[in-house]
mmCIF file of C-alpha atoms in Angstrom:
data_model
loop_
_atom_site.group_PDB
_atom_site.id
_atom_site.type_symbol
_atom_site.label_atom_id
_atom_site.label_comp_id
_atom_site.label_asym_id
_atom_site.label_seq_id
_atom_site.Cartn_x
_atom_site.Cartn_y
_atom_site.Cartn_z
ATOM 1 C CA ASP A 20 -63.336 164.263 -29.890
ATOM 2 C CA GLN A 21 -63.307 166.379 -33.007
ATOM 3 C CA GLN A 22 -61.160 164.870 -35.721
ATOM 4 C CA VAL A 23 -61.363 168.028 -37.811
ATOM 5 C CA LYS A 24 -60.840 171.263 -35.931
ATOM 6 C CA GLN A 25 -61.403 174.836 -36.975
ATOM 7 C CA ASN A 26 -60.234 176.744 -33.947
ATOM 8 C CA SER A 27 -61.227 180.195 -35.151
ATOM 9 C CA PRO A 28 -65.006 180.638 -35.030
ATOM 10 C CA SER A 29 -64.772 183.921 -36.908
ATOM 11 C CA LEU A 30 -62.445 186.033 -39.022
ATOM 12 C CA SER A 31 -62.789 189.627 -40.160
ATOM 13 C CA VAL A 32 -60.845 190.919 -43.178
ATOM 14 C CA GLN A 33 -60.735 194.090 -45.246
ATOM 15 C CA GLU A 34 -61.835 193.875 -48.863
ATOM 16 C CA GLY A 35 -58.844 193.322 -51.150
ATOM 17 C CA ARG A 36 -56.695 191.722 -48.456
ATOM 18 C CA ILE A 37 -55.929 188.055 -47.994
ATOM 19 C CA SER A 38 -58.173 185.784 -45.931
ATOM 20 C CA ILE A 39 -56.543 182.749 -44.351
ATOM 21 C CA LEU A 40 -58.750 180.100 -42.829
ATOM 22 C CA ASN A 41 -57.096 177.315 -40.888
ATOM 23 C CA CYS A 42 -57.979 173.709 -40.201
ATOM 24 C CA ASP A 43 -56.267 170.978 -38.193
ATOM 25 C CA TYR A 44 -56.983 167.261 -38.185
ATOM 26 C CA THR A 45 -56.036 164.416 -35.913
ATOM 27 C CA ASN A 46 -56.746 161.300 -37.959
ATOM 28 C CA SER A 47 -53.651 160.326 -39.941
ATOM 29 C CA MET A 48 -55.809 158.156 -42.201
ATOM 30 C CA PHE A 49 -57.416 161.197 -43.798
ATOM 31 C CA ASP A 50 -56.187 161.467 -47.365
ATOM 32 C CA TYR A 51 -58.586 163.891 -49.011
ATOM 33 C CA PHE A 52 -59.583 167.335 -47.852
ATOM 34 C CA LEU A 53 -62.336 169.689 -48.924
ATOM 35 C CA TRP A 54 -63.586 173.171 -48.202
ATOM 36 C CA TYR A 55 -67.251 174.066 -48.345
ATOM 37 C CA LYS A 56 -68.792 177.505 -48.242
ATOM 38 C CA LYS A 57 -72.151 178.233 -46.647
ATOM 39 C CA TYR A 58 -74.349 181.315 -46.931
ATOM 40 C CA PRO A 59 -77.159 181.923 -44.411
ATOM 41 C CA ALA A 60 -80.309 179.896 -45.010
ATOM 42 C CA GLU A 61 -78.543 177.806 -47.655
ATOM 43 C CA GLY A 62 -76.749 174.484 -47.618
ATOM 44 C CA PRO A 63 -72.964 174.208 -47.849
ATOM 45 C CA THR A 64 -71.526 174.221 -51.358
ATOM 46 C CA PHE A 65 -68.275 172.632 -52.430
ATOM 47 C CA LEU A 66 -65.457 175.106 -52.958
ATOM 48 C CA ILE A 67 -62.108 173.369 -53.442
ATOM 49 C CA SER A 68 -60.349 170.149 -52.508
ATOM 50 C CA ILE A 69 -56.893 168.651 -52.227
ATOM 51 C CA SER A 70 -55.526 165.138 -52.196
ATOM 52 C CA SER A 71 -52.863 164.132 -49.707
ATOM 53 C CA ILE A 72 -50.422 163.527 -52.549
ATOM 54 C CA LYS A 73 -50.333 167.270 -53.160
ATOM 55 C CA ASP A 74 -49.427 170.193 -50.967
ATOM 56 C CA LYS A 75 -51.209 172.919 -52.903
ATOM 57 C CA ASN A 76 -54.244 173.315 -55.098
ATOM 58 C CA GLU A 77 -55.321 176.563 -56.675
ATOM 59 C CA ASP A 78 -58.595 177.643 -58.257
ATOM 60 C CA GLY A 79 -58.811 181.294 -59.137
ATOM 61 C CA ARG A 80 -58.736 183.383 -55.970
ATOM 62 C CA PHE A 81 -58.843 180.270 -53.776
ATOM 63 C CA THR A 82 -55.799 178.212 -52.810
ATOM 64 C CA VAL A 83 -55.662 175.340 -50.369
ATOM 65 C CA PHE A 84 -52.361 174.364 -48.753
ATOM 66 C CA LEU A 85 -51.777 171.037 -47.048
ATOM 67 C CA ASN A 86 -49.043 170.318 -44.500
ATOM 68 C CA LYS A 87 -49.297 166.603 -43.809
ATOM 69 C CA SER A 88 -46.563 166.482 -41.205
ATOM 70 C CA ALA A 89 -48.371 169.125 -39.172
ATOM 71 C CA LYS A 90 -51.824 167.715 -40.010
ATOM 72 C CA HIS A 91 -52.802 171.205 -41.025
ATOM 73 C CA LEU A 92 -54.461 172.783 -44.000
ATOM 74 C CA SER A 93 -55.389 176.310 -44.849
ATOM 75 C CA LEU A 94 -57.582 178.100 -47.348
ATOM 76 C CA HIS A 95 -56.294 181.365 -48.797
ATOM 77 C CA ILE A 96 -58.623 183.789 -50.507
ATOM 78 C CA VAL A 97 -56.937 186.619 -52.337
ATOM 79 C CA PRO A 98 -58.126 189.214 -52.939
ATOM 80 C CA SER A 99 -61.045 188.908 -50.537
ATOM 81 C CA GLN A 100 -64.384 190.284 -51.671
ATOM 82 C CA PRO A 101 -67.529 191.148 -49.684
ATOM 83 C CA GLY A 102 -69.327 188.297 -51.468
ATOM 84 C CA ASP A 103 -66.893 185.881 -49.831
ATOM 85 C CA SER A 104 -68.546 186.586 -46.475
ATOM 86 C CA ALA A 105 -69.869 183.188 -45.426
ATOM 87 C CA VAL A 106 -69.167 180.253 -43.131
ATOM 88 C CA TYR A 107 -66.365 178.023 -44.379
ATOM 89 C CA PHE A 108 -66.284 174.359 -43.417
ATOM 90 C CA CYS A 109 -63.199 172.231 -43.604
ATOM 91 C CA ALA A 110 -63.815 168.530 -44.245
ATOM 92 C CA ALA A 111 -61.642 165.442 -44.463
ATOM 93 C CA SER A 112 -62.200 161.911 -45.679
ATOM 94 C CA ALA A 113 -60.371 158.600 -45.703
ATOM 95 C CA ARG A 114 -60.475 155.553 -47.929
ATOM 96 C CA GLY A 115 -61.114 153.433 -44.870
ATOM 97 C CA GLY A 116 -64.079 155.605 -44.026
ATOM 98 C CA SER A 117 -65.687 155.063 -47.409
ATOM 99 C CA TYR A 118 -64.675 158.622 -48.295
ATOM 100 C CA ILE A 119 -67.467 160.062 -46.166
ATOM 101 C CA PRO A 120 -66.354 163.546 -45.130
ATOM 102 C CA THR A 121 -65.982 164.570 -41.504
ATOM 103 C CA PHE A 122 -66.617 168.271 -41.045
ATOM 104 C CA GLY A 123 -65.196 170.907 -38.751
ATOM 105 C CA ARG A 124 -67.418 173.385 -36.941
ATOM 106 C CA GLY A 125 -66.837 176.131 -39.459
ATOM 107 C CA THR A 126 -65.286 179.597 -39.507
ATOM 108 C CA SER A 127 -67.424 182.648 -40.188
ATOM 109 C CA LEU A 128 -65.604 185.011 -42.552
ATOM 110 C CA ILE A 129 -66.676 188.647 -42.795
ATOM 111 C CA VAL A 130 -65.118 190.749 -45.522
ATOM 112 C CA HIS A 131 -65.572 194.462 -44.919
ATOM 113 C CA PRO A 132 -65.866 196.850 -47.887
ATOM 114 C CA ASP B 78 -80.615 170.593 -62.288
ATOM 115 C CA ALA B 79 -82.931 171.454 -59.400
ATOM 116 C CA GLY B 80 -80.436 170.439 -56.777
ATOM 117 C CA VAL B 81 -81.247 168.601 -53.559
ATOM 118 C CA ILE B 82 -84.710 169.530 -52.370
ATOM 119 C CA GLN B 83 -85.663 169.430 -48.715
ATOM 120 C CA SER B 84 -89.007 170.036 -47.071
ATOM 121 C CA PRO B 85 -90.195 171.667 -44.996
ATOM 122 C CA ARG B 86 -87.776 174.602 -44.712
ATOM 123 C CA HIS B 87 -88.917 175.291 -41.172
ATOM 124 C CA GLU B 88 -90.655 173.062 -38.656
ATOM 125 C CA VAL B 89 -91.849 174.115 -35.233
ATOM 126 C CA THR B 90 -93.342 171.430 -33.055
ATOM 127 C CA GLU B 91 -94.015 170.610 -29.457
ATOM 128 C CA MET B 92 -92.038 168.136 -27.446
ATOM 129 C CA GLY B 93 -93.347 164.613 -27.881
ATOM 130 C CA GLN B 94 -94.651 165.122 -31.392
ATOM 131 C CA GLU B 95 -93.479 163.167 -34.407
ATOM 132 C CA VAL B 96 -91.431 165.062 -36.980
ATOM 133 C CA THR B 97 -90.754 163.927 -40.540
ATOM 134 C CA LEU B 98 -88.165 165.626 -42.720
ATOM 135 C CA ARG B 99 -88.091 164.946 -46.429
ATOM 136 C CA CYS B 100 -85.411 164.936 -49.093
ATOM 137 C CA LYS B 101 -85.257 164.523 -52.840
ATOM 138 C CA PRO B 102 -81.687 163.932 -54.028
ATOM 139 C CA ILE B 103 -80.256 164.961 -57.361
ATOM 140 C CA SER B 104 -81.329 162.566 -60.056
ATOM 141 C CA GLY B 105 -78.607 160.032 -60.829
ATOM 142 C CA HIS B 106 -76.853 160.417 -57.498
ATOM 143 C CA ASN B 107 -76.344 157.067 -55.765
ATOM 144 C CA SER B 108 -75.430 158.238 -52.280
ATOM 145 C CA LEU B 109 -77.577 160.191 -49.837
ATOM 146 C CA PHE B 110 -76.561 161.672 -46.517
ATOM 147 C CA TRP B 111 -78.361 163.206 -43.551
ATOM 148 C CA TYR B 112 -76.369 165.732 -41.497
ATOM 149 C CA ARG B 113 -77.326 167.789 -38.461
ATOM 150 C CA GLN B 114 -75.840 171.186 -37.733
ATOM 151 C CA THR B 115 -75.660 172.631 -34.231
ATOM 152 C CA MET B 116 -73.537 175.371 -32.722
ATOM 153 C CA MET B 117 -71.872 172.962 -30.344
ATOM 154 C CA ARG B 118 -71.112 170.088 -32.695
ATOM 155 C CA GLY B 119 -71.056 171.673 -36.130
ATOM 156 C CA LEU B 120 -72.034 169.401 -39.020
ATOM 157 C CA GLU B 121 -72.363 165.818 -37.881
ATOM 158 C CA LEU B 122 -73.277 162.850 -40.055
ATOM 159 C CA LEU B 123 -76.379 161.003 -38.929
ATOM 160 C CA ILE B 124 -76.745 158.329 -41.611
ATOM 161 C CA TYR B 125 -75.886 157.656 -45.203
ATOM 162 C CA PHE B 126 -77.369 155.469 -47.904
ATOM 163 C CA ASN B 127 -75.787 153.954 -50.974
ATOM 164 C CA ASN B 128 -78.146 152.760 -53.702
ATOM 165 C CA ASN B 129 -81.051 153.184 -51.259
ATOM 166 C CA VAL B 130 -79.464 150.899 -48.657
ATOM 167 C CA PRO B 131 -78.437 152.310 -45.253
ATOM 168 C CA ILE B 132 -74.689 151.827 -44.947
ATOM 169 C CA ASP B 133 -73.771 153.589 -41.735
ATOM 170 C CA ASP B 134 -76.255 154.817 -39.146
ATOM 171 C CA SER B 135 -73.791 155.071 -36.278
ATOM 172 C CA GLY B 136 -74.366 158.820 -36.125
ATOM 173 C CA MET B 137 -78.057 158.486 -35.367
ATOM 174 C CA PRO B 138 -78.231 159.789 -31.808
ATOM 175 C CA GLU B 139 -80.981 157.607 -30.413
ATOM 176 C CA ASP B 140 -83.694 155.131 -31.288
ATOM 177 C CA ARG B 141 -86.029 158.079 -31.563
ATOM 178 C CA PHE B 142 -84.369 158.813 -34.903
ATOM 179 C CA SER B 143 -85.040 156.718 -37.982
ATOM 180 C CA ALA B 144 -84.367 157.196 -41.687
ATOM 181 C CA LYS B 145 -85.656 155.497 -44.790
ATOM 182 C CA MET B 146 -84.978 155.616 -48.487
ATOM 183 C CA PRO B 147 -87.800 153.734 -50.217
ATOM 184 C CA ASN B 148 -86.547 154.652 -53.690
ATOM 185 C CA ALA B 149 -83.750 156.518 -55.431
ATOM 186 C CA SER B 150 -85.594 159.826 -55.422
ATOM 187 C CA PHE B 151 -86.869 160.118 -51.862
ATOM 188 C CA SER B 152 -85.692 159.846 -48.289
ATOM 189 C CA THR B 153 -87.160 160.687 -44.909
ATOM 190 C CA LEU B 154 -85.722 161.356 -41.488
ATOM 191 C CA LYS B 155 -88.180 160.826 -38.672
ATOM 192 C CA ILE B 156 -87.932 161.805 -35.036
ATOM 193 C CA GLN B 157 -90.473 160.235 -32.701
ATOM 194 C CA PRO B 158 -90.945 161.522 -30.066
ATOM 195 C CA SER B 159 -89.171 164.829 -30.578
ATOM 196 C CA GLU B 160 -87.340 166.624 -27.750
ATOM 197 C CA PRO B 161 -86.113 170.228 -27.382
ATOM 198 C CA ARG B 162 -82.479 169.085 -27.739
ATOM 199 C CA ASP B 163 -83.316 167.904 -31.253
ATOM 200 C CA SER B 164 -83.616 171.535 -32.327
ATOM 201 C CA ALA B 165 -81.079 172.064 -35.108
ATOM 202 C CA VAL B 166 -80.751 172.467 -38.850
ATOM 203 C CA TYR B 167 -80.962 169.156 -40.665
ATOM 204 C CA PHE B 168 -79.294 168.876 -44.051
ATOM 205 C CA CYS B 169 -79.714 166.271 -46.709
ATOM 206 C CA ALA B 170 -76.958 165.833 -49.273
ATOM 207 C CA SER B 171 -76.370 163.590 -52.255
ATOM 208 C CA SER B 172 -73.389 162.594 -54.359
ATOM 209 C CA THR B 173 -72.540 160.389 -57.307
ATOM 210 C CA GLY B 174 -70.996 157.872 -54.951
ATOM 211 C CA ILE B 175 -67.698 157.981 -56.816
ATOM 212 C CA ASN B 176 -64.782 158.212 -54.404
ATOM 213 C CA ASN B 177 -64.244 161.750 -53.113
ATOM 214 C CA SER B 178 -67.025 163.195 -55.230
ATOM 215 C CA PRO B 179 -68.276 166.337 -53.469
ATOM 216 C CA LEU B 180 -71.559 166.382 -51.624
ATOM 217 C CA HIS B 181 -74.420 168.509 -52.892
ATOM 218 C CA PHE B 182 -76.462 169.848 -50.008
ATOM 219 C CA GLY B 183 -80.054 170.930 -49.814
ATOM 220 C CA ASN B 184 -80.974 174.166 -48.077
ATOM 221 C CA GLY B 185 -81.823 172.378 -44.864
ATOM 222 C CA THR B 186 -84.777 172.113 -42.510
ATOM 223 C CA ARG B 187 -84.629 174.266 -39.411
ATOM 224 C CA LEU B 188 -86.335 172.285 -36.645
ATOM 225 C CA THR B 189 -87.468 173.901 -33.435
ATOM 226 C CA VAL B 190 -88.913 171.704 -30.709
ATOM 227 C CA THR B 191 -90.562 173.625 -27.859
#
């Protein structure tokens, strides 16, 4: 039973367009959400996060949106660049879980030049 | 900052052999995590330590798996005996231990058990 779900294993986008990666969660106790980015043969690196008291957080080309009622979050990358091609992991944590993140299976993003 | 260092990068072993994976966390980080990545299950937490003490090992799949953290700068994950289904990429990560502080991952050990 996956508590954090990334239902799209892969996404292909043209350079310059918007990339939208989606994530759903089932545990209503989750109150902090993170996105990690992973290149081949490397470990995941932290990208951006959002607290449940917010519905949007922006950092440069990256914006995360949170819809608590739908238990859904999304990562928007605009404009997409070929260097953004990587696997993106959604993660969620809860105070009751000692803030240890639970990860989704990841979405592989390919940005075509 | 050298980051989290894992060794070896690749390990190929035969079924039944003992495997030891090693991790050096970032200096000053109080929490250390071992994750396993597979196609089927994604990134799953095996165990985490806080101040060198194991806090939650409920993710350790079987008694064949054990982890230690003898000091703040070193941890091991041991599989004995290893089985083909243990083949995966094993990641070590560390964090400051402050609530919601992001994890810093090593580059992983790709384990293949034949």
